[in-house]
Amino acid sequence: APPSLIIMTTTNDSDNDATTADSSAIGPFYDDLHTTYITTLGDKLDSPLSYEGAVTEHLRMSGVYWSLAALSLLRDADEVDKLMGLTSSPGERPAIVDWVFACYDTRTGGFGGNFSGAVDSSPCPHDGHLLYTLSALQILAMADALDDERLDKEAIVKFVAGLQNDDGSFSGDEWGEVDTRFSYCALSCLALLGRLPLPKWADVVIKSDDQNPVIDIHKAVDYIISCRNFDGGFGCVPGAESHAGQVFCCIGALSIAHSLHLLNKENANTSSNFSNGDADLLAWWLAERQCDSGGLNGRPEKQADVCYSWWILSALSIMGRVSWINTSKLGHFILNCQDDDDGGIADRPQDMPDVYHTFFGLCGLSLIGHLKKIGDREGREYPQVDPVFALPSLIVQRLGLRAQVMGECGGEVQDRLKIHAILNGSAGF
């Protein structure tokens, strides 16, 4: 298939600034094919003969979020609504917003990953879980439906708060699994609902009921810091192996909680033996995840995988250190993982695409500045992704969400990050 757009970037490795990457074409970008892949995926998965549909039925909420968020990086909000049936039914299929509310579990107060039955005939939702509750809220945020009268915000806040444990960690659901993924999900959910309490050291004002905090935010951030390892990375629980996915969850959660200063040993209430400059130590560990192919892996001795273009770049973006990797080579790797017949992006070249890697591949292209350089059909720039909330930056701005980020060397921050608070002195951190 002929490329619908050509991506532009620099090939000069000595100049790795993504914002100046615009000098030469490095490969085709299949905009129209990706759009078709995303918009037709639902019908394919709903087919009774679809193996993929059967094995992913339990996580459909996250799949819908990945699809909508991916398309939201290619098309404006009105086009996404029209193409996907976000707020109104496109035909036999219910509107996505209606489907989301059919997945609400009134017993627990959270959203499940799917439901049994039909939307209009007493659907039976799956058990509420933090992962799917966050995906549901992200979908509603993209639909501008967080004020929908069907959304029981107080019940959801109670659900999230009730999953915090005595040590500050969060369980994913009532069955008790603990993971730093759930810390990020919990803080992000509360931020989206305007109920996140900030710690005493925060120097910003956000909408929240500080007189009656729904969670212990200080314990929450202390627990996250306790999951940090000698190599600078973070694991799913204290003492667990460092993993790039967990790094995003921990750095993202600290960003939402305005607590990135805790990466510095002098500011952290911990007995761990770390030197100063732990943000640099972590950034170095993340930079070492870049393989010869240009792609990124999640931990040492693993193959590169497109999804780490998000998990690693988001953390580096928050810490102002995207320039620590070769963004040109990473851009090549992501583009080589495109399916030039049917659209979509795979985990690595020549593999089958899926919507998970499609979304995170597009996020990677956005975070290194490549997607911004493509320009859409009418000469406009593609929407940018926010590295903290994993939503289009315009939506984060509309919702008034404000996290914390670090400046680059010299104190500069990317334009997309200027809506957030800048950690004082972060350039020399």
Short mmCIF file of C-alpha atoms in Angstrom, two decimals:
data_model
loop_
_atom_site.label_atom_id
_atom_site.label_comp_id
_atom_site.label_asym_id
_atom_site.label_seq_id
_atom_site.Cartn_x
_atom_site.Cartn_y
_atom_site.Cartn_z
CA ALA A 1 0.00 0.00 0.00
CA PRO A 2 1.38 3.46 -0.80
CA PRO A 3 2.21 5.63 2.19
CA SER A 4 -0.42 8.23 2.94
CA LEU A 5 2.12 10.44 4.73
CA ILE A 6 5.88 10.65 5.03
CA ILE A 7 7.46 11.11 8.44
CA MET A 8 10.24 13.66 8.68
CA THR A 9 13.16 13.57 11.06
CA THR A 10 16.87 14.19 11.33
CA THR A 11 19.43 11.46 10.68
CA ASN A 12 22.22 13.28 12.48
CA ASP A 13 22.95 11.26 15.61
CA SER A 14 24.91 14.17 17.10
CA ASP A 15 21.69 16.20 17.20
CA ASN A 16 19.16 14.06 19.03
CA ASP A 17 16.67 16.83 19.81
CA ALA A 18 13.25 15.57 18.71
CA THR A 19 11.99 19.11 18.34
CA THR A 20 14.45 19.77 15.49
CA ALA A 21 13.84 16.44 13.75
CA ASP A 22 12.56 17.61 10.41
CA SER A 23 15.29 17.36 7.79
CA SER A 24 14.77 14.09 5.91
CA ALA A 25 12.25 11.32 5.34
CA ILE A 26 12.94 8.13 7.29
CA GLY A 27 10.03 6.02 6.12
CA PRO A 28 6.32 5.84 5.35
CA PHE A 29 3.58 6.36 7.91
CA TYR A 30 0.32 4.60 7.06
CA ASP A 31 -2.20 7.03 8.49
CA ASP A 32 -5.27 5.84 6.58
CA LEU A 33 -4.50 2.17 7.14
CA HIS A 34 -4.09 2.70 10.89
CA THR A 35 -7.39 4.55 11.03
CA THR A 36 -9.16 1.74 9.17
CA TYR A 37 -7.52 -0.88 11.38
CA ILE A 38 -8.73 0.84 14.55
CA THR A 39 -12.26 1.61 13.37
CA THR A 40 -12.95 -1.91 12.07
CA LEU A 41 -11.42 -3.81 14.98
CA GLY A 42 -14.60 -3.89 17.08
CA ASP A 43 -16.61 -5.79 14.48
CA LYS A 44 -13.80 -8.31 14.04
CA LEU A 45 -13.51 -8.99 17.77
CA ASP A 46 -17.29 -9.27 18.17
CA SER A 47 -17.48 -12.07 15.62
CA PRO A 48 -18.41 -15.39 17.30
CA LEU A 49 -15.59 -16.98 15.29
CA SER A 50 -12.93 -14.57 16.59
CA TYR A 51 -10.32 -16.28 18.76
CA GLU A 52 -8.80 -12.90 19.62
CA GLY A 53 -12.22 -11.63 20.68
CA ALA A 54 -12.73 -14.60 23.00
CA VAL A 55 -9.37 -14.42 24.75
CA THR A 56 -9.55 -10.64 25.24
CA GLU A 57 -13.18 -10.45 26.32
CA HIS A 58 -12.23 -9.90 29.98
CA LEU A 59 -10.16 -6.78 29.22
CA ARG A 60 -12.38 -5.18 26.60
CA MET A 61 -12.61 -1.92 28.59
CA SER A 62 -8.88 -1.35 28.24
CA GLY A 63 -9.04 -2.41 24.58
CA VAL A 64 -11.68 0.24 23.88
CA TYR A 65 -9.53 2.83 25.67
CA TRP A 66 -6.46 1.89 23.60
CA SER A 67 -8.52 2.13 20.41
CA LEU A 68 -10.05 5.51 21.21
CA ALA A 69 -6.80 6.97 22.50
CA ALA A 70 -4.89 5.75 19.44
CA LEU A 71 -7.44 7.25 17.06
CA SER A 72 -7.42 10.46 19.12
CA LEU A 73 -3.76 10.89 18.16
CA LEU A 74 -4.68 10.67 14.47
CA ARG A 75 -8.02 12.48 14.25
CA ASP A 76 -9.74 15.35 16.04
CA ALA A 77 -12.42 14.73 18.66
CA ASP A 78 -15.39 15.15 16.31
CA GLU A 79 -13.97 12.66 13.83
CA VAL A 80 -13.23 10.16 16.60
CA ASP A 81 -16.80 10.46 17.87
CA LYS A 82 -18.23 9.95 14.39
CA LEU A 83 -15.94 7.08 13.40
CA MET A 84 -16.17 5.16 16.67
CA GLY A 85 -19.68 5.95 17.87
CA LEU A 86 -18.35 7.37 21.10
CA THR A 87 -21.39 9.35 22.27
CA SER A 88 -24.08 8.18 19.83
CA SER A 89 -24.87 4.80 18.36
CA PRO A 90 -23.48 4.24 14.85
CA GLY A 91 -26.07 1.54 14.12
CA GLU A 92 -26.71 -1.78 15.83
CA ARG A 93 -23.79 -1.29 18.20
CA PRO A 94 -24.56 0.86 21.30
CA ALA A 95 -22.67 4.11 21.83
CA ILE A 96 -19.37 3.47 23.59
CA VAL A 97 -20.36 5.71 26.50
CA ASP A 98 -23.51 3.64 27.05
CA TRP A 99 -21.44 0.45 26.87
CA VAL A 100 -19.04 1.83 29.50
CA PHE A 101 -21.86 2.46 31.94
CA ALA A 102 -23.17 -1.06 31.32
CA CYS A 103 -19.81 -2.26 32.72
CA TYR A 104 -20.28 -0.40 36.01
CA ASP A 105 -20.39 -2.78 38.97
CA THR A 106 -22.73 -1.28 41.55
CA ARG A 107 -21.75 -3.95 44.07
CA THR A 108 -18.13 -2.79 44.32
CA GLY A 109 -18.41 0.78 43.02
CA GLY A 110 -15.84 0.25 40.25
CA PHE A 111 -15.93 -0.64 36.58
CA GLY A 112 -15.37 -4.13 35.25
CA GLY A 113 -13.57 -5.07 32.07
CA ASN A 114 -16.78 -6.08 30.28
CA PHE A 115 -20.28 -7.34 30.97
CA SER A 116 -22.53 -10.26 30.08
CA GLY A 117 -25.87 -9.79 28.38
CA ALA A 118 -27.06 -6.73 26.48
CA VAL A 119 -26.78 -3.01 27.22
CA ASP A 120 -30.55 -2.51 27.20
CA SER A 121 -31.57 -5.63 29.14
CA SER A 122 -30.06 -5.78 32.64
CA PRO A 123 -26.38 -6.30 31.78
CA CYS A 124 -24.28 -8.24 34.28
CA PRO A 125 -20.94 -6.42 34.68
CA HIS A 126 -17.70 -8.13 35.57
CA ASP A 127 -16.24 -7.42 39.02
CA GLY A 128 -14.93 -3.90 39.50
CA HIS A 129 -11.15 -3.49 39.19
CA LEU A 130 -8.84 -0.47 39.37
CA LEU A 131 -7.36 -1.18 35.92
CA TYR A 132 -10.74 -1.06 34.20
CA THR A 133 -12.03 1.75 36.37
CA LEU A 134 -9.19 3.94 35.13
CA SER A 135 -9.80 2.89 31.51
CA ALA A 136 -13.51 3.69 31.90
CA LEU A 137 -12.77 7.15 33.31
CA GLN A 138 -10.25 7.81 30.54
CA ILE A 139 -12.89 6.89 27.94
CA LEU A 140 -15.44 9.15 29.60
CA ALA A 141 -12.84 11.93 29.70
CA MET A 142 -12.31 11.61 25.94
CA ALA A 143 -16.10 11.67 25.50
CA ASP A 144 -16.39 14.76 27.73
CA ALA A 145 -18.79 12.70 29.85
CA LEU A 146 -17.27 12.85 33.33
CA ASP A 147 -20.28 14.90 34.39
CA ASP A 148 -22.78 12.35 33.04
CA GLU A 149 -25.51 11.87 35.65
CA ARG A 150 -25.00 8.11 35.47
CA LEU A 151 -21.47 8.45 36.86
CA ASP A 152 -21.60 7.86 40.62
CA LYS A 153 -18.42 9.70 41.51
CA GLU A 154 -18.73 9.24 45.25
CA ALA A 155 -19.13 5.49 44.91
CA ILE A 156 -16.09 5.29 42.63
CA VAL A 157 -14.02 7.41 45.04
CA LYS A 158 -15.07 5.10 47.88
CA PHE A 159 -14.12 2.07 45.76
CA VAL A 160 -10.66 3.46 45.04
CA ALA A 161 -10.03 4.64 48.60
CA GLY A 162 -11.16 1.31 50.01
CA LEU A 163 -8.40 -0.48 48.11
CA GLN A 164 -5.57 1.37 49.88
CA ASN A 165 -3.72 -0.83 52.34
CA ASP A 166 -2.13 0.10 55.66
CA ASP A 167 1.35 0.40 54.10
CA GLY A 168 0.10 2.88 51.48
CA SER A 169 -0.06 0.38 48.62
CA PHE A 170 -3.22 -0.34 46.62
CA SER A 171 -4.88 -3.62 45.77
CA GLY A 172 -6.36 -3.99 42.32
CA ASP A 173 -9.68 -5.31 43.57
CA GLU A 174 -11.30 -6.98 46.54
CA TRP A 175 -9.14 -10.10 46.09
CA GLY A 176 -6.03 -8.28 47.26
CA GLU A 177 -3.31 -8.39 44.58
CA VAL A 178 -0.83 -5.55 45.24
CA ASP A 179 1.17 -3.91 42.46
CA THR A 180 2.55 -0.43 41.79
CA ARG A 181 0.38 -0.43 38.66
CA PHE A 182 -2.56 -0.03 41.00
CA SER A 183 -0.93 2.90 42.81
CA TYR A 184 -0.82 4.77 39.51
CA CYS A 185 -4.38 3.74 38.63
CA ALA A 186 -5.71 4.89 42.00
CA LEU A 187 -4.05 8.31 41.91
CA SER A 188 -4.99 8.86 38.27
CA CYS A 189 -8.63 7.92 38.95
CA LEU A 190 -8.86 10.35 41.85
CA ALA A 191 -7.22 13.10 39.81
CA LEU A 192 -9.73 12.61 36.98
CA LEU A 193 -12.56 12.81 39.52
CA GLY A 194 -11.13 15.91 41.18
CA ARG A 195 -10.71 14.13 44.53
CA LEU A 196 -6.96 13.63 44.80
CA PRO A 197 -5.50 15.05 48.02
CA LEU A 198 -2.03 16.53 47.64
CA PRO A 199 0.82 16.07 50.12
CA LYS A 200 1.86 18.83 52.49
CA TRP A 201 4.87 19.78 50.36
CA ALA A 202 2.88 20.44 47.16
CA ASP A 203 3.00 24.07 46.04
CA VAL A 204 -0.02 24.00 43.73
CA VAL A 205 -3.75 24.24 44.29
CA ILE A 206 -6.11 21.76 42.63
CA LYS A 207 -9.76 20.90 43.09
CA SER A 208 -9.96 18.53 46.05
CA ASP A 209 -11.40 18.23 49.53
CA ASP A 210 -8.23 18.66 51.56
CA GLN A 211 -10.19 18.82 54.82
CA ASN A 212 -11.38 15.24 54.37
CA PRO A 213 -8.75 13.44 52.25
CA VAL A 214 -10.05 10.19 50.82
CA ILE A 215 -6.65 8.45 50.88
CA ASP A 216 -3.38 8.81 52.77
CA ILE A 217 -1.31 10.39 50.01
CA HIS A 218 1.87 10.47 52.11
CA LYS A 219 1.74 6.72 52.69
CA ALA A 220 0.96 6.22 49.03
CA VAL A 221 4.11 8.01 47.83
CA ASP A 222 6.25 6.47 50.58
CA TYR A 223 5.21 3.02 49.40
CA ILE A 224 6.13 3.86 45.82
CA ILE A 225 9.58 5.06 46.90
CA SER A 226 10.02 1.82 48.86
CA CYS A 227 9.73 -0.09 45.57
CA ARG A 228 12.86 1.57 44.16
CA ASN A 229 15.91 -0.62 43.55
CA PHE A 230 19.70 -0.19 43.66
CA ASP A 231 19.80 0.22 39.87
CA GLY A 232 17.43 3.19 40.05
CA GLY A 233 14.43 1.32 38.66
CA PHE A 234 11.17 0.31 40.31
CA GLY A 235 9.45 -3.03 40.78
CA CYS A 236 5.85 -4.08 41.34
CA VAL A 237 6.45 -4.50 45.10
CA PRO A 238 9.43 -3.76 47.37
CA GLY A 239 12.38 -5.94 46.34
CA ALA A 240 10.91 -6.96 42.98
CA GLU A 241 12.96 -6.73 39.78
CA SER A 242 13.09 -3.36 38.06
CA HIS A 243 10.81 -3.23 35.03
CA ALA A 244 10.17 -0.36 32.62
CA GLY A 245 6.40 -0.74 32.90
CA GLN A 246 6.58 -0.37 36.67
CA VAL A 247 8.90 2.61 36.25
CA PHE A 248 6.20 4.49 34.35
CA CYS A 249 3.60 3.59 36.96
CA CYS A 250 5.80 4.84 39.80
CA ILE A 251 7.09 7.97 38.07
CA GLY A 252 3.59 8.74 36.76
CA ALA A 253 2.11 8.33 40.24
CA LEU A 254 4.80 10.54 41.81
CA SER A 255 4.15 13.12 39.09
CA ILE A 256 0.40 13.14 39.77
CA ALA A 257 1.14 13.42 43.51
CA HIS A 258 3.62 16.31 42.96
CA SER A 259 6.30 14.25 44.68
CA LEU A 260 9.08 13.83 42.12
CA HIS A 261 11.52 15.42 44.56
CA LEU A 262 11.41 12.15 46.51
CA LEU A 263 13.61 10.61 43.82
CA ASN A 264 16.41 12.51 45.54
CA LYS A 265 17.73 10.56 48.55
CA GLU A 266 18.04 13.77 50.57
CA ASN A 267 14.28 14.33 50.25
CA ALA A 268 13.11 10.75 50.62
CA ASN A 269 12.03 9.26 53.93
CA THR A 270 13.73 5.94 53.32
CA SER A 271 16.64 3.94 54.70
CA SER A 272 17.71 2.75 51.23
CA ASN A 273 21.35 3.51 50.42
CA PHE A 274 21.08 5.66 47.28
CA SER A 275 23.33 8.48 46.19
CA ASN A 276 22.10 11.91 45.16
CA GLY A 277 20.93 12.32 41.60
CA ASP A 278 18.68 9.27 41.59
CA ALA A 279 16.68 10.71 38.71
CA ASP A 280 19.84 10.48 36.63
CA LEU A 281 20.45 6.93 37.83
CA LEU A 282 16.92 5.96 36.79
CA ALA A 283 17.21 7.77 33.46
CA TRP A 284 20.48 5.97 32.77
CA TRP A 285 18.82 2.60 33.47
CA LEU A 286 16.00 3.53 31.09
CA ALA A 287 18.44 4.71 28.40
CA GLU A 288 20.23 1.37 28.62
CA ARG A 289 17.01 -0.30 27.51
CA GLN A 290 17.65 0.83 23.92
CA CYS A 291 18.72 -2.11 21.75
CA ASP A 292 20.79 -2.22 18.56
CA SER A 293 17.55 -2.18 16.54
CA GLY A 294 16.70 1.20 18.02
CA GLY A 295 13.76 -0.24 19.93
CA LEU A 296 13.45 -0.38 23.71
CA ASN A 297 13.13 -3.38 26.00
CA GLY A 298 11.59 -3.61 29.45
CA ARG A 299 14.53 -5.11 31.32
CA PRO A 300 18.06 -6.33 30.58
CA GLU A 301 18.59 -9.13 28.05
CA LYS A 302 15.07 -8.89 26.61
CA GLN A 303 14.01 -8.17 23.02
CA ALA A 304 12.88 -4.71 21.99
CA ASP A 305 9.12 -4.19 22.01
CA VAL A 306 7.14 -1.24 20.68
CA CYS A 307 5.09 -0.89 23.87
CA TYR A 308 8.18 0.29 25.77
CA SER A 309 8.20 3.30 23.47
CA TRP A 310 5.47 4.47 25.84
CA TRP A 311 6.53 3.04 29.19
CA ILE A 312 10.08 4.39 28.90
CA LEU A 313 9.52 7.59 26.92
CA SER A 314 6.71 8.72 29.21
CA ALA A 315 8.99 8.43 32.24
CA LEU A 316 11.86 10.15 30.42
CA SER A 317 9.47 12.91 29.30
CA ILE A 318 8.29 13.50 32.86
CA MET A 319 11.93 13.67 33.99
CA GLY A 320 13.01 15.89 31.07
CA ARG A 321 15.48 13.34 29.71
CA VAL A 322 14.09 12.15 26.36
CA SER A 323 17.37 13.26 24.73
CA TRP A 324 19.18 10.48 26.61
CA ILE A 325 18.11 7.96 23.93
CA ASN A 326 18.56 7.97 20.16
CA THR A 327 15.11 9.13 19.09
CA SER A 328 15.87 8.81 15.39
CA LYS A 329 16.67 5.09 15.70
CA LEU A 330 13.61 4.56 17.87
CA GLY A 331 11.45 6.27 15.26
CA HIS A 332 12.82 3.92 12.59
CA PHE A 333 12.05 0.90 14.80
CA ILE A 334 8.44 1.92 15.44
CA LEU A 335 7.78 2.63 11.77
CA ASN A 336 9.29 -0.73 10.82
CA CYS A 337 6.69 -2.40 13.06
CA GLN A 338 3.77 -1.04 10.99
CA ASP A 339 1.61 -3.42 8.96
CA ASP A 340 1.68 -1.94 5.47
CA ASP A 341 -1.17 -4.17 4.27
CA ASP A 342 -3.86 -3.91 6.95
CA GLY A 343 -2.63 -1.14 9.24
CA GLY A 344 -1.80 -1.26 12.92
CA ILE A 345 1.53 -1.59 14.69
CA ALA A 346 3.05 -4.81 16.07
CA ASP A 347 5.39 -5.45 18.99
CA ARG A 348 8.32 -5.89 16.58
CA PRO A 349 8.87 -6.04 12.80
CA GLN A 350 7.04 -8.76 10.85
CA ASP A 351 4.73 -9.66 13.76
CA MET A 352 0.94 -9.30 13.73
CA PRO A 353 -0.35 -5.90 14.84
CA ASP A 354 -2.70 -5.34 17.76
CA VAL A 355 -4.38 -2.26 19.18
CA TYR A 356 -2.26 -2.26 22.34
CA HIS A 357 0.98 -1.84 20.41
CA THR A 358 -0.71 0.45 17.89
CA PHE A 359 -1.61 2.91 20.65
CA PHE A 360 1.75 2.77 22.38
CA GLY A 361 3.62 2.95 19.08
CA LEU A 362 1.75 6.13 18.19
CA CYS A 363 2.48 7.44 21.69
CA GLY A 364 6.17 6.81 21.10
CA LEU A 365 6.11 8.69 17.81
CA SER A 366 4.32 11.53 19.56
CA LEU A 367 6.69 11.73 22.53
CA ILE A 368 9.83 11.90 20.38
CA GLY A 369 8.28 14.61 18.23
CA HIS A 370 8.00 12.55 15.04
CA LEU A 371 4.20 12.42 14.88
CA LYS A 372 4.10 16.16 15.33
CA LYS A 373 6.24 16.53 12.20
CA ILE A 374 4.05 14.42 9.97
CA GLY A 375 1.20 16.88 9.58
CA ASP A 376 -2.27 15.65 8.71
CA ARG A 377 -4.29 15.82 5.53
CA GLU A 378 -4.85 19.59 5.82
CA GLY A 379 -1.43 20.60 7.06
CA ARG A 380 -2.40 20.50 10.75
CA GLU A 381 -0.36 18.86 13.46
CA TYR A 382 -1.52 15.63 15.03
CA PRO A 383 -2.81 15.83 18.61
CA GLN A 384 -0.10 15.20 21.20
CA VAL A 385 -0.21 12.70 24.03
CA ASP A 386 0.31 13.70 27.65
CA PRO A 387 3.02 11.49 29.22
CA VAL A 388 1.46 11.58 32.68
CA PHE A 389 -2.22 10.81 32.08
CA ALA A 390 -1.94 8.89 28.76
CA LEU A 391 -4.61 11.10 27.19
CA PRO A 392 -4.43 13.69 24.41
CA SER A 393 -2.86 16.85 25.82
CA LEU A 394 -5.87 18.95 24.83
CA ILE A 395 -8.13 16.79 27.00
CA VAL A 396 -5.75 17.03 29.96
CA GLN A 397 -5.78 20.80 29.52
CA ARG A 398 -9.58 20.94 29.22
CA LEU A 399 -9.98 18.95 32.44
CA GLY A 400 -7.55 21.19 34.30
CA LEU A 401 -5.35 18.24 35.28
CA ARG A 402 -2.00 19.41 36.60
CA ALA A 403 0.80 17.05 37.53
CA GLN A 404 4.51 17.74 38.12
CA VAL A 405 7.40 17.39 35.67
CA MET A 406 11.11 18.10 35.59
CA GLY A 407 12.82 20.53 33.26
CA GLU A 408 15.47 19.53 30.75
CA CYS A 409 19.06 20.66 31.04
CA GLY A 410 18.79 24.42 31.06
CA GLY A 411 15.32 24.31 32.59
CA GLU A 412 13.30 24.04 29.35
CA VAL A 413 10.21 21.84 29.08
CA GLN A 414 8.34 20.56 26.04
CA ASP A 415 5.32 22.63 25.06
CA ARG A 416 2.95 19.78 25.89
CA LEU A 417 4.26 19.78 29.48
CA LYS A 418 3.81 23.47 30.20
CA ILE A 419 0.35 22.83 31.63
CA HIS A 420 2.03 20.99 34.50
CA ALA A 421 4.00 22.28 37.47
CA ILE A 422 7.78 22.34 37.04
CA LEU A 423 9.82 20.90 39.88
CA ASN A 424 12.00 23.71 41.20
CA GLY A 425 15.67 23.13 40.54
CA SER A 426 14.96 20.02 38.50
CA ALA A 427 17.47 20.90 35.78
CA GLY A 428 20.30 20.35 38.21
CA PHE A 429 18.62 17.54 40.10
#
